[in-house]
CSV table of C-alpha atoms in Angstrom, one decimal:
chain,number,residue,atom,x,y,z
N,1,GLN,CA,0.0,-0.2,0.4
N,2,SER,CA,1.8,3.6,-0.8
N,3,VAL,CA,1.9,6.0,1.0
N,4,LEU,CA,-0.1,8.5,-1.0
N,5,THR,CA,-3.0,7.9,-2.4
N,6,GLN,CA,-4.2,8.2,-6.5
N,7,PRO,CA,-6.9,7.2,-8.0
N,8,PRO,CA,-6.1,3.9,-9.7
N,9,SER,CA,-7.7,5.3,-13.0
N,10,VAL,CA,-9.0,8.1,-15.0
N,11,SER,CA,-10.8,8.3,-18.2
N,12,ALA,CA,-12.2,11.0,-20.4
N,13,ALA,CA,-12.6,11.5,-24.2
N,14,PRO,CA,-10.4,13.3,-26.5
N,15,GLY,CA,-10.8,17.3,-26.1
N,16,GLN,CA,-11.8,17.2,-22.6
N,17,LYS,CA,-9.7,17.9,-19.1
N,18,VAL,CA,-9.4,15.2,-16.3
N,19,THR,CA,-7.4,15.3,-13.0
N,20,ILE,CA,-5.9,13.3,-10.8
N,21,SER,CA,-5.4,14.2,-7.0
N,22,CYS,CA,-3.0,12.5,-4.8
N,23,SER,CA,-3.8,12.6,-1.1
N,24,GLY,CA,-0.6,12.2,1.6
N,25,SER,CA,-0.2,13.6,5.4
N,26,SER,CA,2.1,16.3,6.9
N,27,SER,CA,4.9,14.6,7.1
N,28,ASN,CA,4.7,14.5,3.5
N,29,ILE,CA,2.6,16.5,1.1
N,30,GLY,CA,1.5,19.1,3.9
N,31,ASN,CA,5.8,19.7,4.2
N,32,ASN,CA,7.0,19.4,1.2
N,33,TYR,CA,7.0,20.0,-2.9
N,34,VAL,CA,5.0,17.5,-4.9
N,35,SER,CA,5.9,16.5,-8.0
N,36,TRP,CA,4.8,14.6,-10.7
N,37,TYR,CA,5.8,11.9,-13.5
N,38,GLN,CA,4.6,10.6,-16.5
N,39,GLN,CA,5.4,6.9,-17.4
N,40,LEU,CA,4.4,6.0,-21.0
N,41,PRO,CA,4.2,2.5,-21.9
N,42,GLY,CA,7.3,0.2,-21.9
N,43,ALA,CA,9.3,3.7,-20.9
N,44,ALA,CA,11.1,4.9,-17.6
N,45,PRO,CA,9.2,7.7,-15.4
N,46,LYS,CA,9.7,11.1,-16.9
N,47,LEU,CA,9.3,14.4,-15.1
N,48,LEU,CA,6.3,16.6,-15.9
N,49,ILE,CA,5.7,18.7,-13.0
N,50,PHE,CA,7.8,20.3,-9.9
N,51,GLU,CA,7.8,22.3,-7.0
N,52,ASN,CA,3.9,21.4,-6.9
N,53,ASN,CA,3.1,23.4,-10.1
N,54,LYS,CA,5.7,24.1,-12.1
N,55,ARG,CA,6.2,22.7,-15.9
N,56,PRO,CA,10.3,22.0,-16.8
N,57,SER,CA,11.2,23.2,-20.1
N,58,GLY,CA,9.5,21.4,-23.1
N,59,ILE,CA,6.1,19.6,-20.8
N,60,PRO,CA,3.0,21.9,-22.1
N,61,ASP,CA,0.8,24.0,-20.3
N,62,ARG,CA,-2.1,21.5,-21.3
N,63,PHE,CA,-0.4,20.4,-17.8
N,64,SER,CA,-0.9,21.9,-15.0
N,65,GLY,CA,-0.1,21.0,-10.8
N,66,SER,CA,-1.6,22.4,-8.1
N,67,LYS,CA,-1.2,21.6,-4.2
N,68,SER,CA,-3.5,22.3,-1.5
N,69,GLY,CA,-2.5,21.3,2.6
N,70,THR,CA,-1.7,17.6,2.4
N,71,SER,CA,-3.2,16.8,-1.0
N,72,ALA,CA,-2.4,17.7,-4.7
N,73,THR,CA,-3.3,17.4,-7.8
N,74,LEU,CA,-2.2,17.4,-11.9
N,75,GLY,CA,-4.5,19.1,-14.2
N,76,ILE,CA,-4.6,17.4,-17.9
N,77,THR,CA,-6.6,19.7,-20.9
N,78,GLY,CA,-6.9,19.2,-24.1
N,79,LEU,CA,-6.5,15.4,-23.6
N,80,GLN,CA,-4.6,13.8,-26.6
N,81,THR,CA,-4.3,9.8,-27.3
N,82,GLY,CA,-0.2,10.0,-26.4
N,83,ASP,CA,-1.1,11.6,-22.8
N,84,GLU,CA,-2.4,7.1,-22.5
N,85,ALA,CA,-0.2,6.6,-19.4
N,86,ASP,CA,0.4,6.1,-15.5
N,87,TYR,CA,0.9,8.9,-13.8
N,88,TYR,CA,2.2,9.5,-10.5
N,89,CYS,CA,3.0,11.8,-7.8
N,90,GLY,CA,5.8,11.4,-5.3
N,91,THR,CA,7.3,13.5,-3.0
N,92,TRP,CA,9.8,13.6,-0.2
N,93,ASP,CA,8.9,12.5,3.7
N,94,SER,CA,10.0,13.6,7.1
N,95,ARG,CA,10.7,9.8,8.1
N,96,MET,CA,13.7,10.3,5.5
N,97,SER,CA,12.4,8.6,2.3
N,98,GLU,CA,10.9,9.4,-0.7
N,99,VAL,CA,7.2,8.6,-1.4
N,100,PHE,CA,5.1,8.3,-4.6
N,101,GLY,CA,1.7,7.1,-4.9
N,102,GLY,CA,0.2,4.5,-6.2
N,103,GLY,CA,-0.1,5.2,-9.9
N,104,THR,CA,-3.3,6.8,-11.7
N,105,LYS,CA,-4.0,5.2,-15.6
N,106,LEU,CA,-5.4,7.3,-17.5
N,107,THR,CA,-7.3,5.9,-20.7
N,108,VAL,CA,-8.7,8.5,-23.8
N,109,LEU,CA,-11.4,6.9,-24.8
I,1,GLN,CA,22.7,16.9,-22.2
I,2,VAL,CA,22.4,14.5,-19.3
I,3,HIS,CA,22.6,11.0,-19.6
I,4,LEU,CA,21.8,7.9,-16.7
I,5,VAL,CA,22.6,4.6,-18.0
I,6,GLU,CA,22.2,1.6,-15.5
I,7,SER,CA,23.5,-1.9,-15.8
I,8,GLY,CA,24.3,-5.3,-13.9
I,9,GLY,CA,21.3,-6.7,-13.9
I,10,GLY,CA,20.7,-9.6,-14.6
I,11,VAL,CA,18.9,-13.1,-13.5
I,12,VAL,CA,20.2,-14.4,-9.6
I,13,GLN,CA,19.4,-17.3,-7.1
I,14,PRO,CA,17.4,-16.4,-4.2
I,15,GLY,CA,19.8,-15.2,-1.2
I,16,ARG,CA,22.6,-14.6,-3.3
I,17,SER,CA,24.6,-10.7,-4.3
I,18,LEU,CA,24.1,-8.7,-7.5
I,19,ARG,CA,25.6,-4.8,-7.9
I,20,LEU,CA,23.7,-2.4,-10.2
I,21,SER,CA,26.1,0.3,-11.8
I,22,CYS,CA,24.1,3.8,-13.1
I,23,ALA,CA,27.2,5.7,-14.9
I,24,ALA,CA,26.5,9.5,-15.4
I,25,SER,CA,27.5,12.5,-18.1
I,26,GLY,CA,26.0,15.5,-19.1
I,27,PHE,CA,26.4,17.1,-15.9
I,28,THR,CA,28.4,17.7,-12.6
I,29,PHE,CA,27.7,14.6,-10.9
I,30,SER,CA,29.1,16.0,-7.6
I,31,ASN,CA,26.7,18.5,-7.4
I,32,TYR,CA,23.1,16.1,-7.0
I,33,GLY,CA,22.0,13.6,-5.0
I,34,MET,CA,21.3,10.3,-6.4
I,35,HIS,CA,18.5,8.3,-5.9
I,36,TRP,CA,17.2,4.3,-7.1
I,37,VAL,CA,13.7,3.4,-7.4
I,38,ARG,CA,11.9,0.1,-8.6
I,39,GLN,CA,9.2,-1.2,-10.3
I,40,ALA,CA,8.2,-4.7,-10.3
I,41,PRO,CA,6.6,-5.9,-13.4
I,42,GLY,CA,2.9,-4.1,-13.8
I,43,LYS,CA,3.4,-2.4,-10.3
I,44,GLY,CA,4.1,1.1,-9.1
I,45,LEU,CA,7.0,2.8,-8.6
I,46,ASP,CA,9.1,2.0,-4.9
I,47,TRP,CA,11.3,3.8,-3.8
I,48,VAL,CA,14.8,2.1,-2.7
I,49,ALA,CA,17.2,4.6,-1.6
I,50,ILE,CA,18.9,7.9,-1.3
I,51,ILE,CA,22.4,8.8,-1.7
I,52,TRP,CA,23.5,12.9,-0.8
I,53,TYR,CA,25.8,14.8,-3.7
I,54,ASP,CA,28.7,14.1,-1.4
I,55,GLY,CA,28.0,10.4,0.0
I,56,SER,CA,28.0,12.3,3.1
I,57,ASP,CA,24.5,10.5,4.1
I,58,LYS,CA,21.9,7.8,2.9
I,59,TYR,CA,18.7,6.5,3.7
I,60,TYR,CA,16.9,3.7,2.9
I,61,ALA,CA,13.8,2.0,2.0
I,62,ASP,CA,12.6,0.0,5.2
I,63,SER,CA,11.8,-3.1,3.3
I,64,VAL,CA,15.8,-3.1,2.1
I,65,LYS,CA,18.4,-1.6,4.8
I,66,GLY,CA,20.5,-3.9,5.6
I,67,ARG,CA,20.4,-5.8,2.8
I,68,PHE,CA,21.6,-3.1,-0.5
I,69,THR,CA,24.0,-0.4,0.2
I,70,ILE,CA,23.8,2.8,-2.3
I,71,SER,CA,26.8,4.1,-3.0
I,72,ARG,CA,29.0,6.6,-5.3
I,73,ASP,CA,32.3,7.5,-7.1
I,74,SER,CA,32.7,10.3,-8.2
I,75,SER,CA,35.5,9.9,-9.7
I,76,LYS,CA,33.7,8.0,-12.3
I,77,ASN,CA,30.6,9.4,-12.4
I,78,THR,CA,29.0,6.2,-11.1
I,79,LEU,CA,26.5,5.6,-8.4
I,80,TYR,CA,26.1,2.1,-7.0
I,81,LEU,CA,23.5,0.1,-5.5
I,82,GLN,CA,24.9,-3.8,-4.0
I,83,MET,CA,22.4,-5.3,-3.3
I,84,ASN,CA,22.9,-8.4,-0.8
I,85,SER,CA,20.3,-11.5,0.3
I,86,LEU,CA,18.1,-10.9,-2.7
I,87,ARG,CA,14.5,-12.3,-2.2
I,88,ALA,CA,11.7,-13.0,-5.2
I,89,GLU,CA,10.1,-9.4,-4.3
I,90,ASP,CA,13.1,-7.9,-5.3
I,91,THR,CA,12.7,-8.4,-8.6
I,92,ALA,CA,11.7,-5.6,-10.5
I,93,VAL,CA,12.9,-3.2,-12.7
I,94,TYR,CA,15.7,-0.1,-11.0
I,95,TYR,CA,15.6,2.8,-12.2
I,96,CYS,CA,18.8,5.2,-10.8
I,97,ALA,CA,17.3,9.3,-10.9
I,98,ARG,CA,19.1,12.7,-10.4
I,99,GLU,CA,17.7,14.4,-8.0
I,100,GLU,CA,17.0,18.7,-8.7
I,101,SER,CA,17.1,21.4,-5.5
I,102,GLY,CA,12.8,21.5,-5.3
I,103,GLN,CA,13.6,17.6,-4.4
I,104,GLN,CA,12.0,16.3,-8.0
I,105,LEU,CA,13.3,13.3,-10.1
I,106,ASP,CA,14.6,15.6,-13.2
I,107,TYR,CA,16.3,12.9,-14.9
I,108,TRP,CA,16.1,8.9,-15.0
I,109,GLY,CA,17.8,5.9,-16.7
I,110,GLN,CA,16.0,3.4,-18.7
I,111,GLY,CA,16.4,1.2,-16.1
I,112,THR,CA,17.9,-2.0,-15.3
I,113,LEU,CA,15.7,-5.6,-14.6
I,114,VAL,CA,16.4,-7.8,-11.9
I,115,THR,CA,14.8,-11.0,-11.5
I,116,VAL,CA,15.6,-12.9,-8.6
I,117,SER,CA,14.5,-17.2,-8.8
I,118,SER,CA,15.4,-20.5,-8.8
């Protein structure tokens, strides 16, 4: 069981918007930055969002992140079939470990 | 251009040892903390260990504490994971990843598969 809680799956039609939630506690999300990672089938994870809401160079602004208290949210607008992937939230925990959510599988119908 | 390339994976019997390597290039290796993260077949990401930029501190997941050792050689720009007393549940793709200042893992290797089986 993962320290951070994500929904196992979400789905939406092409062009629509989807959000993925990530719930933690004061020992992790509540006191640290949240990152989001995208893992396409058969590939390594890739950084999508860092420091709660910043995008690395090359990540389109269709991807956004937010954080409130002990929860974080990833938003994806203008869904494309190429966005089908597993998405993970991650953060540092005060128990001196990196923690991840269990992952959310995005299906673009 | 940042590159991380893992090697050393393979099939190993339970109870045996294996050492993974992660060759880093395209950045000043000694300036960054480094992580090992693994992913069992069909499962999610599972953090394994971190080593500070200068090797002064190391932390481990409870599941590997006392069995795995993370280390680094800045003269060779290489990160290591020594894995002892391997168990079937250690079977996974092992990724090395670089940590940036905001604690994000901004670059990941392609992974190396470790299979623990008799």
